[in-house]
PDB file of C-alpha atoms in Angstrom:
ATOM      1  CA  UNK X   1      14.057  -9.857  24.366  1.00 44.00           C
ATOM      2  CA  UNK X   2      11.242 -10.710  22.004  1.00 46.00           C
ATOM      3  CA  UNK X   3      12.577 -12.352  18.729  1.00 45.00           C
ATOM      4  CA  UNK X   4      11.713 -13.778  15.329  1.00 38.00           C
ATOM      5  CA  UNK X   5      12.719 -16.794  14.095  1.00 42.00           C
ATOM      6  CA  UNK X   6      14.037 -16.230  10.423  1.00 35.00           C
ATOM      7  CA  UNK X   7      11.309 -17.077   7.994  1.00 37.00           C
ATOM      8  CA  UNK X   8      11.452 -17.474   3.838  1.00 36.00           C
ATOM      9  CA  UNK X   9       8.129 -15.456   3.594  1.00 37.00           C
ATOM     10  CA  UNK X  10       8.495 -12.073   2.123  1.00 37.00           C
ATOM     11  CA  UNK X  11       7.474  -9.803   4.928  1.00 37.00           C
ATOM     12  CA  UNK X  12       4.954  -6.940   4.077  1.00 37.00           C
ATOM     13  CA  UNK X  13       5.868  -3.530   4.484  1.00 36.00           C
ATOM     14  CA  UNK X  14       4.508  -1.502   7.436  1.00 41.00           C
ATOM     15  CA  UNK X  15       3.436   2.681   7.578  1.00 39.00           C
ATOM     16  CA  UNK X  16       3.464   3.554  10.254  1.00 37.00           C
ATOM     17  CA  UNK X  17       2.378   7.032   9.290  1.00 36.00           C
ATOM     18  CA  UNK X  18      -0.927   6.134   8.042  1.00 34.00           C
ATOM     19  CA  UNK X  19      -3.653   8.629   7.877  1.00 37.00           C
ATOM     20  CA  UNK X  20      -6.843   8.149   9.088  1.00 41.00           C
ATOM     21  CA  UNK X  21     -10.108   9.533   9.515  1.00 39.00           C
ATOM     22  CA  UNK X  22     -11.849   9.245  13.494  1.00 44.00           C
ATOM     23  CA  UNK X  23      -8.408   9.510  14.851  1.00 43.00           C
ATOM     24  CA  UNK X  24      -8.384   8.403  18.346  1.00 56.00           C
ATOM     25  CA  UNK X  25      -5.012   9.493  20.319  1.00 64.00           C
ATOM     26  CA  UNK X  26      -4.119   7.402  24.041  1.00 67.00           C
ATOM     27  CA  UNK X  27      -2.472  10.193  25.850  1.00 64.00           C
ATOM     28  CA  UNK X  28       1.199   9.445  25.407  1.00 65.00           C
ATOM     29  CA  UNK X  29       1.878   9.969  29.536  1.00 64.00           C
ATOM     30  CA  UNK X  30      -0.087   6.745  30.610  1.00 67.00           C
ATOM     31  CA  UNK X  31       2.374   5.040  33.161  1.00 72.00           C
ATOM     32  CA  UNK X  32       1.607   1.509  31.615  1.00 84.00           C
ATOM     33  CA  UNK X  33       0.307  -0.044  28.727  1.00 88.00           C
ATOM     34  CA  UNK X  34      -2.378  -1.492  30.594  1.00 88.00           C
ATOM     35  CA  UNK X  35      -3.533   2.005  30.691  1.00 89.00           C
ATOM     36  CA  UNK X  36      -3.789   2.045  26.962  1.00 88.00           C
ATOM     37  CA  UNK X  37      -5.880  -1.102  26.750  1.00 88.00           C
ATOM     38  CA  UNK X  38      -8.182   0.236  29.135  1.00 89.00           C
ATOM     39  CA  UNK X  39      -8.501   3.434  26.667  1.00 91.00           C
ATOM     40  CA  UNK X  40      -9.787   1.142  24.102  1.00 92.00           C
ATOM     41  CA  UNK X  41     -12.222  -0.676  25.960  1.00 91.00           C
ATOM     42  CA  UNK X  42     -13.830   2.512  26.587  1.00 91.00           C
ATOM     43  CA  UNK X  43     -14.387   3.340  23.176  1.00 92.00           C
ATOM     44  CA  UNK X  44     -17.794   3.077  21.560  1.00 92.00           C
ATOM     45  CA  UNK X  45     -17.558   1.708  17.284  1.00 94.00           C
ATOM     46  CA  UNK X  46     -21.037   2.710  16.842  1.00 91.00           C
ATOM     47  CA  UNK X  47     -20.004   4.792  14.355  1.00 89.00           C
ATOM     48  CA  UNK X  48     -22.684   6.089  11.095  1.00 92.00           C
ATOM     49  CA  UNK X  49     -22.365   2.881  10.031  1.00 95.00           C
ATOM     50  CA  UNK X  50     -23.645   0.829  13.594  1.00 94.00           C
ATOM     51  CA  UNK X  51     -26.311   3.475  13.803  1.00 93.00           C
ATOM     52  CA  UNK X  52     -27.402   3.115  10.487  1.00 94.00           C
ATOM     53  CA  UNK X  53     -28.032  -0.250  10.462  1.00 94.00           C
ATOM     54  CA  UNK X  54     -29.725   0.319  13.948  1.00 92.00           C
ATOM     55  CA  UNK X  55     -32.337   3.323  12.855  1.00 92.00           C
ATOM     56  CA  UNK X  56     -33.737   0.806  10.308  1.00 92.00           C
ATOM     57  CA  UNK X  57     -35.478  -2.412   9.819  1.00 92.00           C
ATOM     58  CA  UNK X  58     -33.401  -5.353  10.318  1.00 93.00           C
ATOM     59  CA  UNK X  59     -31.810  -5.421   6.911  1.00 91.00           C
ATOM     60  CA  UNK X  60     -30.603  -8.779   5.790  1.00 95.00           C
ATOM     61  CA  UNK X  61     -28.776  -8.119   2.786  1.00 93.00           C
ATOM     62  CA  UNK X  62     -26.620  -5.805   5.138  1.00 94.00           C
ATOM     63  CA  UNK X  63     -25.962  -8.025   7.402  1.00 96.00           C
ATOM     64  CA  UNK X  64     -24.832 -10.431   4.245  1.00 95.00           C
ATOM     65  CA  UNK X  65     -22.819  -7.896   3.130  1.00 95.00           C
ATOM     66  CA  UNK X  66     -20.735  -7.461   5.995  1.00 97.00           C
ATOM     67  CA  UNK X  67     -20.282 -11.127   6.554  1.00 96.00           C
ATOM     68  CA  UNK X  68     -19.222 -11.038   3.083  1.00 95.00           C
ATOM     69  CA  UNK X  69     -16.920  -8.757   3.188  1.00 96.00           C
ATOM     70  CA  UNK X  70     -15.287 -10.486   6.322  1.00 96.00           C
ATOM     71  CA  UNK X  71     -14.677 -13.851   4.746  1.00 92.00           C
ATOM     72  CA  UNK X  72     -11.213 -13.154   3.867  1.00 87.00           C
ATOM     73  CA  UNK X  73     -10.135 -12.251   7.526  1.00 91.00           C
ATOM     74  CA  UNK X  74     -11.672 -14.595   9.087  1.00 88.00           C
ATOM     75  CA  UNK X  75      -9.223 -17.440   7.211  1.00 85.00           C
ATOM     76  CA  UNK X  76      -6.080 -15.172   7.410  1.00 92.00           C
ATOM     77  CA  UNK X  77      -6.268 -14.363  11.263  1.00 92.00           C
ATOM     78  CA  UNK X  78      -5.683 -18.362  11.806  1.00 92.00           C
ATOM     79  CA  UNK X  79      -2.347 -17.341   9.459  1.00 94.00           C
ATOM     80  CA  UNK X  80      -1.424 -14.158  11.478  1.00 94.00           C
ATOM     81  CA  UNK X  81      -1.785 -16.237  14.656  1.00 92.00           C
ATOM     82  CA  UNK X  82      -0.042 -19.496  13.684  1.00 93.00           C
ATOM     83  CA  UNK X  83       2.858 -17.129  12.506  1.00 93.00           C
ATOM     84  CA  UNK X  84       3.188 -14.854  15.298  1.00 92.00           C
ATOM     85  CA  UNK X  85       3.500 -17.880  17.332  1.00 91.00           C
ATOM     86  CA  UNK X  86       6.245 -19.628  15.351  1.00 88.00           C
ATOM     87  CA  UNK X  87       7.960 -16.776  15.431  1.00 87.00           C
ATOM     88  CA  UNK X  88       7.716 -14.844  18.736  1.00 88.00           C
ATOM     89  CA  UNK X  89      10.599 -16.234  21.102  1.00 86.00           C
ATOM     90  CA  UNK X  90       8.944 -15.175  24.640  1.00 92.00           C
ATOM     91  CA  UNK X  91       6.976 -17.939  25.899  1.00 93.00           C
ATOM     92  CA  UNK X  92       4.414 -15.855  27.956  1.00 93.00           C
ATOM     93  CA  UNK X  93       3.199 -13.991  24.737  1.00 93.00           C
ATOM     94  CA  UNK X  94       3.330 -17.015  22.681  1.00 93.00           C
ATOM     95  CA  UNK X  95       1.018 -18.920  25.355  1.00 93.00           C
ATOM     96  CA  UNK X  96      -1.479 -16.677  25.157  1.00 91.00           C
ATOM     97  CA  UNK X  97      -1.511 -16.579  21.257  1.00 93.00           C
ATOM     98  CA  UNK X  98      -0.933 -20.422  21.158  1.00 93.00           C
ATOM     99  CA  UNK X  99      -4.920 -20.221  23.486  1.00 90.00           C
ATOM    100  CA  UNK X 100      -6.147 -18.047  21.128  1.00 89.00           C
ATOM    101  CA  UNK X 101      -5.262 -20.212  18.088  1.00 92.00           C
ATOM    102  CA  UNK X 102      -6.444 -23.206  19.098  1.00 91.00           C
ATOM    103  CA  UNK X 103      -9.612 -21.672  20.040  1.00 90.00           C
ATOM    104  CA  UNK X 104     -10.030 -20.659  16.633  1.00 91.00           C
ATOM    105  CA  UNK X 105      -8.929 -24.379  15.219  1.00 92.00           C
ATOM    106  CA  UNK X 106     -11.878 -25.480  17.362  1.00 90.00           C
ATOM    107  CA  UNK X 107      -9.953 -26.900  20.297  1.00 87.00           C
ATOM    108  CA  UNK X 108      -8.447 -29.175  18.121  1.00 91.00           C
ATOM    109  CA  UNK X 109     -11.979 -30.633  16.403  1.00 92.00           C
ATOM    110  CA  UNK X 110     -11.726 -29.800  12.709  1.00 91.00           C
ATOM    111  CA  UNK X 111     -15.799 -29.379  12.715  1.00 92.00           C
ATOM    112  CA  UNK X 112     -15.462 -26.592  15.570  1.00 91.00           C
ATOM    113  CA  UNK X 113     -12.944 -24.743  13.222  1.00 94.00           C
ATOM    114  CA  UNK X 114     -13.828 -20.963  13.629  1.00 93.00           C
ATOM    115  CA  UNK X 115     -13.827 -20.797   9.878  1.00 94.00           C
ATOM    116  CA  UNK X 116     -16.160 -23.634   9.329  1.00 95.00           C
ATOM    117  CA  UNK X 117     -18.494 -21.757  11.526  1.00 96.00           C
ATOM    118  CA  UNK X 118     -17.923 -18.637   9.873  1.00 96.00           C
ATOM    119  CA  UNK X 119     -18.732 -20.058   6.427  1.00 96.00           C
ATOM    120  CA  UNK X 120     -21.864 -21.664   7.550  1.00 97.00           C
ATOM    121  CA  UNK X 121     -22.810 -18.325   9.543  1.00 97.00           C
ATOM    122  CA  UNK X 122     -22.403 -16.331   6.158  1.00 97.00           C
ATOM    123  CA  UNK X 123     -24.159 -18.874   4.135  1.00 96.00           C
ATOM    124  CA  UNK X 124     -27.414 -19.160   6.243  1.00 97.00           C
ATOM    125  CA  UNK X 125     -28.254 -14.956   4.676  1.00 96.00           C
ATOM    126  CA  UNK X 126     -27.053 -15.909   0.928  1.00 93.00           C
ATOM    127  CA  UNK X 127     -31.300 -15.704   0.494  1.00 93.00           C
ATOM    128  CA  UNK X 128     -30.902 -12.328   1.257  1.00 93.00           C
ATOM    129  CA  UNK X 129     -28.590 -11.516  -1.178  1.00 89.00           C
ATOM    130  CA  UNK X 130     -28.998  -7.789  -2.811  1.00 84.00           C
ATOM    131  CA  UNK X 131     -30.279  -7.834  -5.693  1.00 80.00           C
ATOM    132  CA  UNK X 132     -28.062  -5.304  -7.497  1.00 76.00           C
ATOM    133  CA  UNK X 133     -25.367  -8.258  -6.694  1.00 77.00           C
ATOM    134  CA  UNK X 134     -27.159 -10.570  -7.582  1.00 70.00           C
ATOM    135  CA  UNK X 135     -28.382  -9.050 -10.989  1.00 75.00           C
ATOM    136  CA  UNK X 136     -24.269  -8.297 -11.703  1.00 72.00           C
ATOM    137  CA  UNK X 137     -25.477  -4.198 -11.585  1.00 74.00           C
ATOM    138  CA  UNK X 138     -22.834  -4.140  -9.123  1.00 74.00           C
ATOM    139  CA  UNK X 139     -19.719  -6.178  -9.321  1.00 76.00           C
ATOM    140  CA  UNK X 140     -18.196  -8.533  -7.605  1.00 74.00           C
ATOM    141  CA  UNK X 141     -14.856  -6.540  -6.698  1.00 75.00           C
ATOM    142  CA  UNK X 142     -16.833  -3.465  -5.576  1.00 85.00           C
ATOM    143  CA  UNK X 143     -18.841  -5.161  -3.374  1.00 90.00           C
ATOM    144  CA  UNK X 144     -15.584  -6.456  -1.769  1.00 92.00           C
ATOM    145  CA  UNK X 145     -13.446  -3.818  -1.679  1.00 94.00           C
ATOM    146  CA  UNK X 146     -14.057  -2.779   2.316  1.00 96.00           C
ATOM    147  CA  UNK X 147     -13.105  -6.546   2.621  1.00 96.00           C
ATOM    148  CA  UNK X 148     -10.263  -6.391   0.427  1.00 95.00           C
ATOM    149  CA  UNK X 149      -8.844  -3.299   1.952  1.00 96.00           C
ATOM    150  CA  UNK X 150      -9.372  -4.175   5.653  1.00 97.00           C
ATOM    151  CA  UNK X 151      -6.976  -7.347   4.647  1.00 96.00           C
ATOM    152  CA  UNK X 152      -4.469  -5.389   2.819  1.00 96.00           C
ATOM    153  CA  UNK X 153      -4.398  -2.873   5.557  1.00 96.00           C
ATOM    154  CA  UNK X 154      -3.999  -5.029   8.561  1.00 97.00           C
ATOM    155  CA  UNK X 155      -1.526  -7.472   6.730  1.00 95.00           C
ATOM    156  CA  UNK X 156       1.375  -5.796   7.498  1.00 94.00           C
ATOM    157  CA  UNK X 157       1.202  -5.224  11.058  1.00 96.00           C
ATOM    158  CA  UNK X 158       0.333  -9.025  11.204  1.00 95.00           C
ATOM    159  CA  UNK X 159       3.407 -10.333   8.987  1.00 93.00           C
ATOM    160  CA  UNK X 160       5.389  -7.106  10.532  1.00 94.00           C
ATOM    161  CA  UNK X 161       9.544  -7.522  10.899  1.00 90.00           C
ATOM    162  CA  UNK X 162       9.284  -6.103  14.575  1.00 91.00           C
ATOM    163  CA  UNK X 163       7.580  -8.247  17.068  1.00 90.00           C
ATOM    164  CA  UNK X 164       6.426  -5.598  18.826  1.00 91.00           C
ATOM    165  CA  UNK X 165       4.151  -4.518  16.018  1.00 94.00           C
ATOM    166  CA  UNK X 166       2.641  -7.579  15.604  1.00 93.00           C
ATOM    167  CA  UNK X 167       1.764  -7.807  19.433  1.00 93.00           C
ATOM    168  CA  UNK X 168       0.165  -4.625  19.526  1.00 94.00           C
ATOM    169  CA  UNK X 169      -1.844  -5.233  16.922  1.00 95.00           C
ATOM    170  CA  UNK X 170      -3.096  -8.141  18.864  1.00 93.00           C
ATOM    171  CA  UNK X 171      -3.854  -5.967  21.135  1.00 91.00           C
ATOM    172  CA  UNK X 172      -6.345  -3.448  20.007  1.00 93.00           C
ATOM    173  CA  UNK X 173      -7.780  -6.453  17.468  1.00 93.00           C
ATOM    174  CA  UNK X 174      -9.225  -8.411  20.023  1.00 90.00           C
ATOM    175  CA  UNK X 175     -10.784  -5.046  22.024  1.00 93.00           C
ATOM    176  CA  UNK X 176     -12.169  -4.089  18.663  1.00 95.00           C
ATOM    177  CA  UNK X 177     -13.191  -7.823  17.933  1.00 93.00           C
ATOM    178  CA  UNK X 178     -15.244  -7.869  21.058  1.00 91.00           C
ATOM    179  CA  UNK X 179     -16.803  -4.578  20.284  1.00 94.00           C
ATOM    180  CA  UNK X 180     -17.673  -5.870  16.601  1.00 95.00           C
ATOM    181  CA  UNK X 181     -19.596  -9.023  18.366  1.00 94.00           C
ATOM    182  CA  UNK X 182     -21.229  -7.019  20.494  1.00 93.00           C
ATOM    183  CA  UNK X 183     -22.487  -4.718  17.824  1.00 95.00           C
ATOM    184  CA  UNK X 184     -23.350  -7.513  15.400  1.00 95.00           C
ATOM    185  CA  UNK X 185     -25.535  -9.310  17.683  1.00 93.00           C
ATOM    186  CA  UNK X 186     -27.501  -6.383  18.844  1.00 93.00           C
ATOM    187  CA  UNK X 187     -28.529  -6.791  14.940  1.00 94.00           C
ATOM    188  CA  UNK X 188     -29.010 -10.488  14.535  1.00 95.00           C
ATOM    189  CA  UNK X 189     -31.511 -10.579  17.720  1.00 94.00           C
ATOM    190  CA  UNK X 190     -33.410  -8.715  15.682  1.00 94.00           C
ATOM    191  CA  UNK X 191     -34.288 -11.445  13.477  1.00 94.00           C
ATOM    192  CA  UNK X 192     -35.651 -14.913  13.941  1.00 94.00           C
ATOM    193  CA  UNK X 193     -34.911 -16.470  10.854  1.00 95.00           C
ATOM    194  CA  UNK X 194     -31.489 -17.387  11.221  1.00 95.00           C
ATOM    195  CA  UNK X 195     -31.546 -20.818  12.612  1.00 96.00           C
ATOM    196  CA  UNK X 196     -29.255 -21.746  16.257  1.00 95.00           C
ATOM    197  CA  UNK X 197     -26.869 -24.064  13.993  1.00 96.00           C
ATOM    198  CA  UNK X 198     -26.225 -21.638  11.914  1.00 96.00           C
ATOM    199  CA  UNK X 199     -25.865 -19.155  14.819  1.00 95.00           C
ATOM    200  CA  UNK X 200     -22.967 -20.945  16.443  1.00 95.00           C
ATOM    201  CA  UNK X 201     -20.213 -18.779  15.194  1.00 94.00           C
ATOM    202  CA  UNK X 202     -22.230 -15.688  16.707  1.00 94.00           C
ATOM    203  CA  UNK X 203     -22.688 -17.368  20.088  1.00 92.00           C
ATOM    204  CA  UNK X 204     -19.206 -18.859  20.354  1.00 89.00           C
ATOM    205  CA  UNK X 205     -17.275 -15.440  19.733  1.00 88.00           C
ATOM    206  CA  UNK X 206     -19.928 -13.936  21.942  1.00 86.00           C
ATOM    207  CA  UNK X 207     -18.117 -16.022  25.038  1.00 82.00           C
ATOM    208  CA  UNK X 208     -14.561 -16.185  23.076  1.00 80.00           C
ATOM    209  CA  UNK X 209     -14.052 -12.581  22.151  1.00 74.00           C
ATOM    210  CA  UNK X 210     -14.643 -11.458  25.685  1.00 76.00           C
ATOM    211  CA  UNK X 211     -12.002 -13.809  27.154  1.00 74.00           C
ATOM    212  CA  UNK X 212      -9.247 -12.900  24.264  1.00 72.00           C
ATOM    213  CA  UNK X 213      -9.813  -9.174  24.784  1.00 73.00           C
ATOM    214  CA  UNK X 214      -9.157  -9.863  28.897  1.00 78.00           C
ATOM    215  CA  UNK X 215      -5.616 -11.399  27.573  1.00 83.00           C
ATOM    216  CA  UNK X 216      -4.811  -7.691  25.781  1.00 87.00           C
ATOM    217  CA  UNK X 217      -4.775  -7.078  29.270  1.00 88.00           C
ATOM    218  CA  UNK X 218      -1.622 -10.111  30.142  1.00 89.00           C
ATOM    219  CA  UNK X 219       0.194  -9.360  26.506  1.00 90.00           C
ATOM    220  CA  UNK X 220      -0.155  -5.234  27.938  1.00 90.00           C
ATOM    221  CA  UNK X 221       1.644  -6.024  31.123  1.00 90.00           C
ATOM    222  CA  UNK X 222       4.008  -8.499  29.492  1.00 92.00           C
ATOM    223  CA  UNK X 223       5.155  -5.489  26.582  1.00 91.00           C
ATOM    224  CA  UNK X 224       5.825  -3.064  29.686  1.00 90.00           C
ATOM    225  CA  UNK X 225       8.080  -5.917  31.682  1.00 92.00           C
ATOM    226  CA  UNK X 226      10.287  -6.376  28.751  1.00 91.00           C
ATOM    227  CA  UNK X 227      10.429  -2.756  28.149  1.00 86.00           C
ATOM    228  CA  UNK X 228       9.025  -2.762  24.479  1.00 87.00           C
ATOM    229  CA  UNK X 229       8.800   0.832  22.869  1.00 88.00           C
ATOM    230  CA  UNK X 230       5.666   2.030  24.277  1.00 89.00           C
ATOM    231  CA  UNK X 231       5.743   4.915  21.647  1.00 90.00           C
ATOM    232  CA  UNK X 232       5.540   2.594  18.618  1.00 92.00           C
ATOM    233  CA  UNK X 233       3.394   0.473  20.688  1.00 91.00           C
ATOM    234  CA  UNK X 234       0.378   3.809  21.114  1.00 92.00           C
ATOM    235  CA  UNK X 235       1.332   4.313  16.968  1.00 93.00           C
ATOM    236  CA  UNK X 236       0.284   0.873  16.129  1.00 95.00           C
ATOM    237  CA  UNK X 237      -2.507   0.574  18.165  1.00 94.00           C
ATOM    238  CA  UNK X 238      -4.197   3.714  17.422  1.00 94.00           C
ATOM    239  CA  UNK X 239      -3.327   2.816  13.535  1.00 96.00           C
ATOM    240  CA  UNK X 240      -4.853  -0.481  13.645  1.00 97.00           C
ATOM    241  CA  UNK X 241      -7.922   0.737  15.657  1.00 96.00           C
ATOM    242  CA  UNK X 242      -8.475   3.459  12.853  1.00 96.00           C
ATOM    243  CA  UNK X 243      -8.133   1.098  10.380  1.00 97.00           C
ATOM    244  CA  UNK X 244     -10.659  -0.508  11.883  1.00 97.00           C
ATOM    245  CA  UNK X 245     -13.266   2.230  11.810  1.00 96.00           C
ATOM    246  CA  UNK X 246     -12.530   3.141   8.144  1.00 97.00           C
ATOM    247  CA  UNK X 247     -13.626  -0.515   7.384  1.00 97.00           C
ATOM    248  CA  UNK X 248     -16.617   0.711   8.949  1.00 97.00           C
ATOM    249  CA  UNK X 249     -16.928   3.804   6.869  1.00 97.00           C
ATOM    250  CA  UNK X 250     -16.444   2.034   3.847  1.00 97.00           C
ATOM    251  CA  UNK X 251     -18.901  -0.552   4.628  1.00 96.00           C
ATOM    252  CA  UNK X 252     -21.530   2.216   4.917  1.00 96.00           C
ATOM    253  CA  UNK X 253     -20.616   4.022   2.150  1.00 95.00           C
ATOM    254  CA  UNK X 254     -20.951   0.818   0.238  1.00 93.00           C
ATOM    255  CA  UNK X 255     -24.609   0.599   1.790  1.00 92.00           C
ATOM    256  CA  UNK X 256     -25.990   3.789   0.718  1.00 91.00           C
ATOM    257  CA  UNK X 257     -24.939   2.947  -2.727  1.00 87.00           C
ATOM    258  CA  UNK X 258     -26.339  -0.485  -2.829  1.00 83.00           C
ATOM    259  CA  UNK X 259     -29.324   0.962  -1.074  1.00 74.00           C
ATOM    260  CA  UNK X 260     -29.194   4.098  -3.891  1.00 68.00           C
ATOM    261  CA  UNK X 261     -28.841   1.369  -7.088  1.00 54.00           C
ATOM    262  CA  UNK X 262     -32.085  -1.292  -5.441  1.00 53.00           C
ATOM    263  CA  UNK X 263     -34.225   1.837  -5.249  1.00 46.00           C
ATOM    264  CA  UNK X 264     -33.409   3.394  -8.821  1.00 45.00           C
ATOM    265  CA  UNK X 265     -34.448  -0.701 -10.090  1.00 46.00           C
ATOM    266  CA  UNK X 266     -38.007   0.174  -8.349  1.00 45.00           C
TER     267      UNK X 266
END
């Protein structure tokens, strides 16, 4: 039996009826869990939004615009991780969360911190900067509010009462996490002037993000030998992937009308 240990945090409420748009549905039959991490893999993100930013010029300020909008996660998945592993009883899980968090505390070297990295990664495009943004035409909550809702979102899978929520979200956010790396690259070898150093979050998660997405595959087969709830296991997956791809939306949506309010300046 997976358990919680009692915590004084209020816990955040989870839906788990939450509509989205590009629904993606695991058929419900799969014989193992496994089977529904191997769904995932299989799925392409390049959404509008991938595509977009592929049928164009490198564009910078995108690129700075996503990394903005990402700063919040990147501090609160450390959080999410540190607290699913305080509070998950079954060692198995917990030792594969416990290697995923100290990858992200830098194997234990406070300048290797994940959201050190991250930081410097986002400051090395601040030059490119839109200019509606930095003018104040658009502010500063719109131009965070994919960010803002991804967070809000995801939170409450992540501080979730059942344990088996907060392991399946695990589950499908590392898949996805690779995909995103994979994706974001493909845009930043575009470009040369992004110095290595300031690269080394990209490269890192490049190597990292492929190994944590192989452990979906251990936490998978660990859920089916303790005889979790695969239904609510398929909900949460397929609810955290979509939430996922309406980031994505949002974050193109947000493009056009950056890209709508620069050209109307001209």
């Amino acid at each position: 039996m997976v358990t919680f240990h009692s915590v004084s945090q209020k816990e955040s409420p989870v839906s788990l009826s939450f509509p989205e748009n590009n629904s993606t549905t695991p058929d419900r039959n799969y014989q193992s869990l496994e089977a529904v991490i191997n769904f995932y893999e299989q799925k392409d993100i390049r959404n509008d939004y991938f595509q977009w930013l592929h049928s164009r010029p490198i564009d910078l300020s995108s690129i700075w615009l996503l990394l903005h909008n990402l700063q919040g996660i990147t501090a609160e998945f450390v959080r999410w991780l540190a607290s699913a592993v305080s509070r998950i009883d079954d060692n198995i899980i917990r030792c594969l969360l416990v290697k995923q968090l100290y990858d992200e505390l830098g194997n234990g070297n406070p300048e290797q911190c994940h959201t050190l990295l991250y930081n410097r990664f986002y400051h090395a495009f601040h030059p490119w900067q839109p200019e509606s943004i930095a003018t104040g035409k658009m502010d500063a909550l719109n131009i965070s509010s994919p960010g803002i809702k991804l967070r809000q979102r995801l939170e409450g899978y992540f501080n979730a009462p059942d344990p088996t929520i907060i392991i399946a979200a695990f589950l499908v956010e590392e898949i996805y996490a690779k995909k995103f790396i994979e994706c974001l690259n493909e845009q930043i070898m575009r470009t040369q002037e992004i110095s290595e150093h300031d690269l080394t979050w990209l490269t890192l998660h490049s190597v990292v993000e492929a190994d944590h997405a192989g452990d979906s595959i251990h936490l998978a087969r660990r859920l089916d030998e303790i005889e979790v709830s695969r239904s609510l296991v398929y909900m949460v997956t397929e609810e955290v992937w979509n939430i996922f791809m309406r980031f994505q939306d949002e974050m193109y949506a947000l493009n056009l009308e950056l890209f709508s309010v620069d050209i109307s300046r001209k």
